[in-house]
Short mmCIF file of C-alpha atoms in Angstrom, two decimals:
data_model
loop_
_atom_site.label_atom_id
_atom_site.label_comp_id
_atom_site.label_asym_id
_atom_site.label_seq_id
_atom_site.Cartn_x
_atom_site.Cartn_y
_atom_site.Cartn_z
CA MET A 275 0.00 0.00 0.00
CA ALA A 276 1.60 3.28 -1.11
CA SER A 277 1.22 6.13 1.39
CA LYS A 278 0.59 9.63 0.10
CA ASP A 279 2.34 11.33 2.99
CA SER A 280 5.46 10.74 5.04
CA ILE A 281 5.52 10.48 8.83
CA VAL A 282 8.19 11.37 11.37
CA ALA A 283 8.58 10.85 15.10
CA LEU A 284 11.04 10.59 17.95
CA SER A 285 11.53 6.81 18.24
CA SER A 286 13.90 6.68 21.19
CA GLY A 287 13.13 7.12 24.89
CA ARG A 288 12.45 10.09 27.12
CA LEU A 289 14.70 13.10 26.73
CA PRO A 290 17.27 14.21 27.67
CA ALA A 291 19.31 11.16 26.76
CA GLY A 292 22.65 10.28 25.23
CA ILE A 293 21.14 9.72 21.80
CA ALA A 294 17.83 10.68 20.19
CA VAL A 295 16.59 8.62 17.25
CA ILE A 296 14.32 10.42 14.78
CA ARG A 297 12.55 8.09 12.34
CA ILE A 298 10.87 9.05 9.06
CA SER A 299 8.94 6.84 6.63
CA GLY A 300 7.20 7.51 3.33
CA PRO A 301 7.68 8.80 -0.20
CA GLU A 302 9.44 12.04 0.80
CA THR A 303 12.05 10.28 2.93
CA ARG A 304 14.98 10.33 0.52
CA PHE A 305 14.32 13.95 -0.49
CA VAL A 306 14.22 15.05 3.15
CA VAL A 307 17.40 13.17 4.05
CA GLU A 308 19.44 14.42 1.10
CA THR A 309 18.19 17.99 1.56
CA ILE A 310 19.19 18.33 5.21
CA ALA A 311 22.10 15.83 5.35
CA GLY A 312 23.41 15.53 1.79
CA PRO A 313 23.86 12.39 -0.36
CA ILE A 314 24.00 9.14 1.62
CA LYS A 315 24.76 5.50 0.94
CA ASP A 316 21.83 3.11 1.36
CA ARG A 317 21.98 0.72 4.31
CA PHE A 318 25.20 2.23 5.64
CA THR A 319 25.85 4.41 8.66
CA ASN A 320 26.61 7.90 7.36
CA LEU A 321 28.15 10.60 9.57
CA ARG A 322 26.71 13.92 8.44
CA THR A 323 26.19 17.54 9.38
CA ILE A 324 22.44 18.04 9.60
CA ARG A 325 21.19 21.47 8.61
CA ALA A 326 17.96 23.43 9.08
CA ALA A 327 16.02 25.09 6.26
CA ASP A 328 18.04 28.30 6.64
CA GLY A 329 21.33 26.40 6.27
CA SER A 330 22.30 26.60 9.93
CA THR A 331 23.69 23.50 11.62
CA ILE A 332 21.28 21.57 13.83
CA ASP A 333 23.72 18.85 14.91
CA HIS A 334 26.32 16.37 13.73
CA GLY A 335 24.93 12.85 13.73
CA LEU A 336 24.49 9.49 12.06
CA VAL A 337 22.05 8.95 9.21
CA LEU A 338 20.77 5.58 7.95
CA PHE A 339 18.57 5.08 4.91
CA PHE A 340 16.62 1.90 4.12
CA PRO A 341 14.91 1.88 0.71
CA GLY A 342 11.53 0.21 0.43
CA PRO A 343 10.22 -2.40 0.23
CA GLY A 344 13.08 -3.93 2.23
CA SER A 345 12.50 -1.80 5.31
CA PHE A 346 10.49 -2.09 8.52
CA THR A 347 7.45 -0.31 7.09
CA GLY A 348 7.92 -1.48 3.48
CA GLU A 349 8.45 2.17 2.48
CA ASP A 350 11.60 4.29 2.28
CA VAL A 351 12.71 4.70 5.90
CA ALA A 352 15.48 6.80 7.45
CA GLU A 353 16.80 7.28 10.97
CA PHE A 354 18.73 10.23 12.33
CA GLN A 355 20.82 9.53 15.44
CA VAL A 356 21.58 12.87 17.04
CA HIS A 357 22.44 14.16 20.50
CA GLY A 358 19.56 13.53 22.85
CA SER A 359 18.67 16.98 24.07
CA ARG A 360 15.12 18.28 23.92
CA ALA A 361 16.27 21.26 21.86
CA VAL A 362 18.00 19.16 19.20
CA ALA A 363 15.07 16.74 18.89
CA ALA A 364 12.56 19.60 18.70
CA LYS A 365 14.57 21.38 16.00
CA MET A 366 14.91 18.15 14.01
CA LEU A 367 11.16 17.51 14.10
CA GLU A 368 10.40 21.14 13.26
CA THR A 369 12.74 21.02 10.26
CA ILE A 370 11.49 17.70 8.90
CA THR A 371 7.79 18.51 9.26
CA GLY A 372 8.52 21.76 7.42
CA PHE A 373 8.77 19.76 4.21
CA GLU A 374 5.58 19.46 2.17
CA GLY A 375 3.94 16.06 2.58
CA VAL A 376 5.60 15.27 5.92
CA ARG A 377 3.67 15.20 9.21
CA HIS A 378 4.02 13.93 12.76
CA ALA A 379 3.24 10.22 13.16
CA GLU A 380 0.32 8.98 15.22
CA PRO A 381 0.68 6.20 17.86
CA GLY A 382 1.61 2.91 16.20
CA GLU A 383 1.58 4.37 12.69
CA PHE A 384 4.99 2.98 11.67
CA THR A 385 3.91 -0.52 12.69
CA ARG A 386 0.51 -0.06 11.07
CA ARG A 387 2.23 0.72 7.76
CA ALA A 388 4.39 -2.37 8.20
CA PHE A 389 1.21 -4.45 8.58
CA LEU A 390 -0.60 -2.83 5.66
CA ASN A 391 2.46 -3.34 3.44
CA GLY A 392 2.70 -7.02 4.34
CA ARG A 393 5.88 -6.76 6.44
CA LEU A 394 4.10 -8.12 9.53
CA ASP A 395 0.90 -10.04 10.12
CA LEU A 396 -1.52 -9.14 12.91
CA VAL A 397 -0.18 -11.66 15.44
CA GLU A 398 3.41 -10.49 14.84
CA THR A 399 2.21 -6.91 15.27
CA GLU A 400 0.65 -7.70 18.66
CA ALA A 401 3.80 -9.57 19.67
CA LEU A 402 5.89 -6.53 18.76
CA ALA A 403 3.78 -4.44 21.16
CA ASP A 404 4.40 -7.07 23.86
CA LEU A 405 8.14 -6.98 23.14
CA VAL A 406 8.26 -3.19 23.48
CA ASN A 407 6.42 -3.45 26.82
CA ALA A 408 8.27 -6.52 28.16
CA GLU A 409 9.42 -6.13 31.78
CA THR A 410 10.73 -9.61 32.57
CA GLU A 411 12.88 -12.21 30.83
CA ALA A 412 9.91 -14.56 30.38
CA GLN A 413 7.89 -11.76 28.76
CA ARG A 414 10.81 -10.95 26.45
CA ARG A 415 11.26 -14.57 25.33
CA PHE A 416 7.53 -15.07 24.85
CA ALA A 417 7.07 -11.87 22.86
CA LEU A 418 10.21 -12.41 20.76
CA SER A 419 9.15 -15.93 19.79
CA ASN A 420 5.79 -14.63 18.59
CA ALA A 421 7.31 -11.58 16.88
CA GLU A 422 9.55 -13.93 14.92
CA GLY A 423 6.50 -15.79 13.65
CA ALA A 424 6.13 -18.95 15.78
CA GLN A 425 2.52 -18.23 16.69
CA SER A 426 1.61 -17.01 13.20
CA GLU A 427 3.05 -20.14 11.62
CA LEU A 428 0.95 -22.37 13.89
CA TYR A 429 -2.30 -20.58 12.99
CA SER A 430 -1.36 -20.38 9.33
CA SER A 431 -0.57 -24.12 9.25
CA TRP A 432 -4.03 -24.92 10.63
CA ARG A 433 -5.54 -22.58 8.06
CA ARG A 434 -3.63 -24.25 5.22
CA ARG A 435 -4.84 -27.67 6.36
CA LEU A 436 -8.43 -26.46 6.38
CA ILE A 437 -8.08 -24.91 2.93
CA HIS A 438 -6.79 -28.27 1.68
CA ALA A 439 -9.66 -30.09 3.42
CA ARG A 440 -12.21 -27.75 1.83
CA ALA A 441 -10.62 -28.27 -1.58
CA MET A 442 -10.86 -32.04 -1.23
CA ILE A 443 -14.47 -32.00 -0.04
CA GLU A 444 -15.56 -29.53 -2.72
CA ALA A 445 -13.76 -31.54 -5.38
CA GLU A 446 -15.60 -34.63 -4.26
CA ILE A 447 -18.89 -32.72 -4.44
CA ASP A 448 -18.28 -31.13 -7.83
CA PHE A 449 -16.34 -33.85 -9.64
CA ALA A 450 -17.46 -37.07 -8.05
CA ASP A 451 -17.79 -38.73 -11.45
CA GLU A 452 -14.36 -37.74 -12.72
CA GLU A 453 -11.62 -40.38 -12.74
CA ASP A 454 -8.84 -38.04 -11.59
CA VAL A 455 -10.64 -37.17 -8.34
CA PRO A 456 -9.87 -39.70 -5.59
CA GLY A 457 -12.89 -41.69 -4.63
CA SER A 458 -14.01 -40.77 -1.13
CA VAL A 459 -11.45 -38.48 0.37
CA SER A 460 -13.80 -37.82 3.27
CA GLU A 461 -12.30 -40.30 5.66
CA ALA A 462 -8.83 -38.72 5.53
CA VAL A 463 -10.23 -35.18 5.64
CA TRP A 464 -12.46 -35.69 8.65
CA SER A 465 -9.74 -37.63 10.47
CA ASP A 466 -7.45 -34.61 10.09
CA VAL A 467 -10.22 -32.23 11.20
CA THR A 468 -10.72 -34.33 14.34
CA ALA A 469 -6.99 -34.21 15.07
CA MET A 470 -6.96 -30.45 14.50
CA ILE A 471 -9.73 -29.89 17.04
CA GLY A 472 -7.58 -31.66 19.64
CA GLU A 473 -4.55 -29.57 18.71
CA ILE A 474 -6.50 -26.31 19.01
CA GLU A 475 -8.03 -27.39 22.33
CA ARG A 476 -4.60 -28.09 23.82
CA HIS A 477 -3.33 -24.77 22.47
CA VAL A 478 -6.24 -22.82 24.00
CA GLU A 479 -5.61 -24.48 27.36
CA GLY A 480 -2.23 -22.74 27.38
CA PHE A 481 -3.83 -19.29 27.55
CA LYS A 482 -3.70 -19.28 31.35
CA ALA A 483 0.08 -19.72 31.21
CA ALA A 484 0.31 -16.94 28.62
CA GLU A 485 -1.75 -14.65 30.87
CA ILE A 486 0.65 -15.30 33.74
CA ILE A 487 3.65 -14.50 31.54
CA ARG A 488 2.09 -11.26 30.26
CA ASP A 489 0.10 -10.06 33.29
CA GLY A 490 1.89 -11.76 36.17
CA PHE A 491 1.42 -14.55 38.71
CA GLU A 492 -0.97 -13.07 41.30
CA VAL A 493 -0.22 -13.73 44.98
CA VAL A 494 -2.77 -12.48 47.53
CA ILE A 495 -1.89 -12.06 51.21
CA LEU A 496 -4.75 -12.86 53.59
CA GLY A 497 -5.01 -12.98 57.36
CA ALA A 498 -6.58 -11.49 60.46
CA PRO A 499 -5.75 -7.91 61.47
CA ASN A 500 -2.17 -7.60 62.77
CA ALA A 501 -1.20 -11.00 61.38
CA GLY A 502 1.79 -9.36 59.69
CA LYS A 503 0.36 -8.97 56.19
CA SER A 504 1.57 -5.44 55.53
CA SER A 505 4.92 -6.14 57.18
CA LEU A 506 5.44 -9.10 54.83
CA PHE A 507 4.21 -7.01 51.89
CA ASN A 508 6.80 -4.31 52.67
CA ALA A 509 9.56 -6.84 53.29
CA LEU A 510 9.01 -8.54 49.93
CA ALA A 511 8.56 -5.20 48.14
CA ARG A 512 11.73 -3.93 49.88
CA ARG A 513 10.09 -0.58 50.55
CA GLU A 514 7.38 0.94 52.75
CA ALA A 515 4.55 0.30 50.33
CA ALA A 516 1.93 -0.27 53.04
CA ILE A 517 1.29 1.48 56.36
CA VAL A 518 2.09 -0.75 59.32
CA THR A 519 0.54 -0.03 62.77
CA ASP A 520 -0.80 -2.00 65.71
CA GLU A 521 -4.29 -0.64 65.05
CA PRO A 522 -6.60 -3.21 63.41
CA GLY A 523 -8.08 -2.23 60.07
CA THR A 524 -5.21 -0.02 58.92
CA THR A 525 -5.22 -1.58 55.43
CA ARG A 526 -8.64 -1.09 53.87
CA ASP A 527 -8.00 -1.26 50.15
CA LEU A 528 -6.01 -3.56 47.89
CA LEU A 529 -2.33 -2.63 47.53
CA GLU A 530 -0.17 -4.15 44.81
CA VAL A 531 3.52 -4.33 43.97
CA VAL A 532 5.19 -6.12 41.06
CA MET A 533 8.24 -8.33 41.53
CA ASP A 534 10.51 -10.17 39.12
CA LEU A 535 11.18 -13.70 40.37
CA ASN A 536 13.54 -15.73 38.19
CA GLY A 537 12.42 -13.81 35.10
CA LEU A 538 8.69 -14.12 35.84
CA LYS A 539 6.38 -11.26 36.72
CA VAL A 540 4.74 -11.72 40.14
CA ARG A 541 2.01 -9.38 41.43
CA LEU A 542 1.84 -9.30 45.24
CA VAL A 543 -1.43 -7.99 46.71
CA ASP A 544 -1.90 -6.81 50.31
CA THR A 545 -5.46 -6.91 51.65
CA ALA A 546 -7.61 -5.80 54.56
CA GLY A 547 -7.50 -7.92 57.70
CA LEU A 548 -10.28 -10.51 57.88
CA ARG A 549 -12.57 -10.14 60.90
CA ASP A 550 -16.30 -10.02 61.71
CA ALA A 551 -16.57 -6.85 63.82
CA ALA A 552 -15.64 -4.31 61.17
CA GLY A 553 -16.96 -0.87 60.26
CA LYS A 554 -18.73 -0.15 56.99
CA VAL A 555 -15.63 1.01 55.07
CA GLU A 556 -13.45 -1.76 56.47
CA ALA A 557 -16.13 -4.34 55.60
CA ILE A 558 -15.94 -3.25 51.97
CA GLY A 559 -12.17 -3.80 52.09
CA ILE A 560 -12.66 -7.28 53.56
CA GLU A 561 -15.18 -8.16 50.85
CA ARG A 562 -12.70 -7.05 48.19
CA ALA A 563 -9.97 -9.10 49.85
CA ARG A 564 -12.03 -12.28 49.72
CA ALA A 565 -13.07 -11.62 46.10
CA LYS A 566 -9.45 -11.05 45.10
CA ALA A 567 -8.36 -14.26 46.81
CA ASP A 568 -11.00 -16.27 44.93
CA VAL A 569 -9.31 -15.52 41.59
CA ALA A 570 -5.67 -15.45 42.74
CA ASP A 571 -2.99 -17.82 41.49
CA LEU A 572 -1.74 -18.32 45.06
CA VAL A 573 -3.04 -17.26 48.50
CA LEU A 574 -0.73 -16.71 51.46
CA LEU A 575 -2.83 -17.18 54.61
CA LEU A 576 -0.93 -15.53 57.44
CA GLU A 577 -1.42 -16.24 61.14
CA ASP A 578 0.29 -14.59 64.09
CA MET A 579 1.76 -17.62 65.88
CA ALA A 580 1.87 -15.76 69.18
CA ASN A 581 -1.72 -14.52 68.99
CA PRO A 582 -3.75 -16.51 66.43
CA ALA A 583 -7.14 -15.11 65.43
CA PRO A 584 -9.96 -16.64 63.37
CA VAL A 585 -10.44 -15.45 59.77
CA GLY A 586 -13.68 -17.21 58.94
CA GLU A 587 -14.15 -19.14 55.72
CA VAL A 588 -10.98 -19.51 53.66
CA PRO A 589 -11.34 -19.04 49.88
CA ALA A 590 -11.19 -22.40 48.17
CA GLY A 591 -10.63 -21.22 44.62
CA ALA A 592 -6.85 -20.86 44.71
CA PRO A 593 -3.86 -22.86 46.01
CA LEU A 594 -3.12 -21.96 49.63
CA LEU A 595 0.04 -21.62 51.71
CA ARG A 596 -0.43 -21.38 55.49
CA ILE A 597 2.22 -19.05 56.86
CA GLY A 598 3.07 -18.65 60.53
CA THR A 599 4.36 -15.13 61.23
CA LYS A 600 6.44 -13.36 63.91
CA SER A 601 8.72 -16.33 64.46
CA ASP A 602 11.22 -13.93 66.10
CA ILE A 603 8.91 -13.51 69.13
CA ALA A 604 6.63 -16.55 69.01
CA ASP A 605 7.72 -19.71 70.80
CA VAL A 606 5.18 -21.93 69.06
CA GLY A 607 5.61 -25.17 67.12
CA ALA A 608 5.50 -24.77 63.34
CA GLY A 609 3.79 -28.05 62.53
CA ALA A 610 0.47 -26.38 61.65
CA TYR A 611 2.07 -24.20 58.96
CA ASP A 612 3.63 -24.73 55.55
CA LEU A 613 6.24 -22.07 56.36
CA VAL A 614 7.14 -19.87 59.29
CA ILE A 615 8.60 -16.41 58.79
CA SER A 616 9.63 -13.21 60.49
CA SER A 617 9.33 -10.03 58.49
CA ARG A 618 11.38 -8.26 61.17
CA ASP A 619 14.55 -10.36 61.00
CA GLY A 620 13.94 -11.85 57.54
CA SER A 621 13.96 -15.48 58.59
CA GLY A 622 11.97 -17.72 56.25
CA LEU A 623 11.52 -15.03 53.58
CA GLY A 624 14.03 -16.63 51.25
CA ARG A 625 12.21 -19.96 51.43
CA LEU A 626 8.89 -18.18 50.84
CA LEU A 627 10.20 -16.40 47.74
CA ASP A 628 11.61 -19.69 46.44
CA GLU A 629 8.21 -21.34 46.93
CA ILE A 630 6.37 -18.51 45.17
CA GLY A 631 8.90 -18.60 42.33
CA SER A 632 8.63 -22.37 41.87
CA ARG A 633 4.82 -22.21 41.85
CA ALA A 634 4.87 -19.39 39.31
CA ALA A 635 7.24 -21.40 37.10
CA ALA A 636 5.02 -24.48 37.41
CA ALA A 637 1.96 -22.43 36.43
CA VAL A 638 3.71 -21.17 33.31
CA GLY A 639 5.05 -24.60 32.39
CA GLU A 640 7.35 -24.84 29.39
CA ALA A 641 7.78 -21.20 28.30
CA GLY A 642 9.08 -22.41 24.95
CA ASP A 643 5.63 -23.69 23.96
CA VAL A 644 3.62 -21.69 21.43
CA LEU A 645 0.76 -20.17 23.45
CA PRO A 646 -2.19 -17.93 22.53
CA SER A 647 -1.18 -14.43 23.61
CA ARG A 648 -4.51 -12.57 23.38
CA MET A 649 -8.11 -13.25 24.40
CA ARG A 650 -8.95 -12.24 20.82
CA HIS A 651 -7.04 -15.30 19.61
CA VAL A 652 -8.77 -17.58 22.10
CA GLU A 653 -12.25 -16.38 21.16
CA LEU A 654 -11.61 -16.88 17.43
CA LEU A 655 -10.03 -20.29 18.04
CA ARG A 656 -13.06 -21.39 20.04
CA GLU A 657 -15.36 -20.21 17.27
CA ALA A 658 -13.24 -22.15 14.76
CA MET A 659 -13.56 -25.30 16.90
CA ASP A 660 -17.35 -24.87 17.05
CA PHE A 661 -17.51 -24.75 13.25
CA LEU A 662 -15.21 -27.76 12.95
CA ARG A 663 -17.38 -29.78 15.34
CA ALA A 664 -20.46 -28.76 13.35
CA ALA A 665 -18.70 -29.91 10.18
CA LEU A 666 -17.95 -33.30 11.74
CA SER A 667 -21.55 -33.80 12.84
CA GLY A 668 -23.17 -32.55 9.63
CA HIS A 669 -24.88 -34.73 7.04
CA SER A 670 -24.76 -32.72 3.83
CA GLN A 671 -21.31 -32.40 2.28
CA GLU A 672 -22.20 -28.91 1.04
CA LEU A 673 -23.07 -27.71 4.54
CA ARG A 674 -20.01 -29.40 6.04
CA ALA A 675 -17.81 -27.63 3.48
CA GLU A 676 -19.40 -24.33 4.50
CA GLU A 677 -18.58 -25.02 8.17
CA LEU A 678 -14.97 -25.61 7.13
CA ARG A 679 -14.99 -22.29 5.29
CA LEU A 680 -16.24 -20.46 8.39
CA ALA A 681 -13.58 -22.12 10.56
CA THR A 682 -10.91 -21.14 8.01
CA GLU A 683 -12.17 -17.54 8.07
CA ARG A 684 -11.84 -17.40 11.88
CA LEU A 685 -8.22 -18.55 11.70
CA GLY A 686 -7.60 -15.97 8.99
CA ARG A 687 -8.91 -13.20 11.21
CA ILE A 688 -6.33 -14.04 13.87
CA VAL A 689 -3.36 -13.32 11.59
CA GLY A 690 -5.13 -10.64 9.55
CA ALA A 691 -5.39 -12.69 6.36
CA VAL A 692 -9.03 -11.61 6.01
CA ASP A 693 -10.78 -8.30 6.73
CA VAL A 694 -9.93 -7.01 10.21
CA GLU A 695 -10.33 -3.27 9.67
CA ASP A 696 -12.48 -2.93 12.80
CA LEU A 697 -9.56 -4.18 14.94
CA LEU A 698 -6.77 -2.02 13.59
CA ASP A 699 -7.45 1.21 15.49
CA VAL A 700 -7.63 -0.70 18.78
CA ILE A 701 -4.45 -2.69 18.20
CA PHE A 702 -2.22 0.12 16.95
CA SER A 703 -3.39 2.61 19.58
CA GLN A 704 -1.43 0.51 22.11
CA PHE A 705 1.90 1.51 20.55
CA CYS A 706 4.03 4.51 21.43
CA ILE A 707 4.32 7.41 18.97
CA GLY A 708 7.65 6.43 17.39
CA LYS A 709 6.69 2.80 16.78
#
């Protein structure tokens, strides 16, 4: 797709910085570059003096030019690497947008052009957004694998198999009397469709692991007031993230910190103390605490070993670790607990972190597996399975072929092989300006 205008943006991080990268893409790119920096060699790093419209020097920097279609966007693309001051970057953008047909880029517009020009499919585009936003090693590996096409290839391979199956069924319908059409291909086709349903089902089951990689393994701390929840929360966060007092009901809302354990994102949530005699506001906090625990990946149920207090019904929806607290002052046997800790002197915290880390790793499983990375993918995969099951149970070959077509269309929508215009604004709005 040929763009009528060219776009430019700061593609590097927040200024000031050591280097600022200004990226431009579109039909005016070469003219802009050679006007302000002089002749350059394609795909080489060129050291140039960069000049404003009045001939004055803006900066001395590196210029790279990538002719289309062999560039990121599929268009002519150039990058200016200049000193990373706000003044230099502002003057560069002012000078470049002064050319006719050049404007500031919108969020995600470079990547959108790459998609529209066939340089990326939709799954690779979403993976690129994940890679830009990756915070942990597991997120980086997961996003990079998908950005390099592992996920797209899986969906495309299923789609190719369905296209072949449709071709065989439709050939049998249309040319049943012809000698060069195999007699009854149905058995092989429907056997492969059955196998594909199983493959898709197993793939969809991996979405929970993908959610944990992307959004984090959620650990909720529960316990009675003064059981040491906020003290543990602060100790694991390594900062005073929660207020700690002897007064019951100090924590009334959910507090969250994010940790990186062995390359996995872990979200630790502090909650209100569980008790019956609570005021109206505190009761709301307790209700939120129980609701959060019901959907957590792991619950840490804390109990003050020196002064245990009842907490009522324990949520049964998540794995539970019973933690005895204040081991530095409590002379109580630890047999009733999975772990005993002291947030004051740090004893037991290492073992607790190891346990959380191992459970998070077990929940993710083999990070090298190809997993669905978006709920959008899961919903379309489930729709595809419904059509495939309908095709298996159908009686008319014509109707069964139509069910295969609908399943193929759903797989195509995942990678953007069929019309997905309604999704594009949502997807590309997640990107930063220079991407």
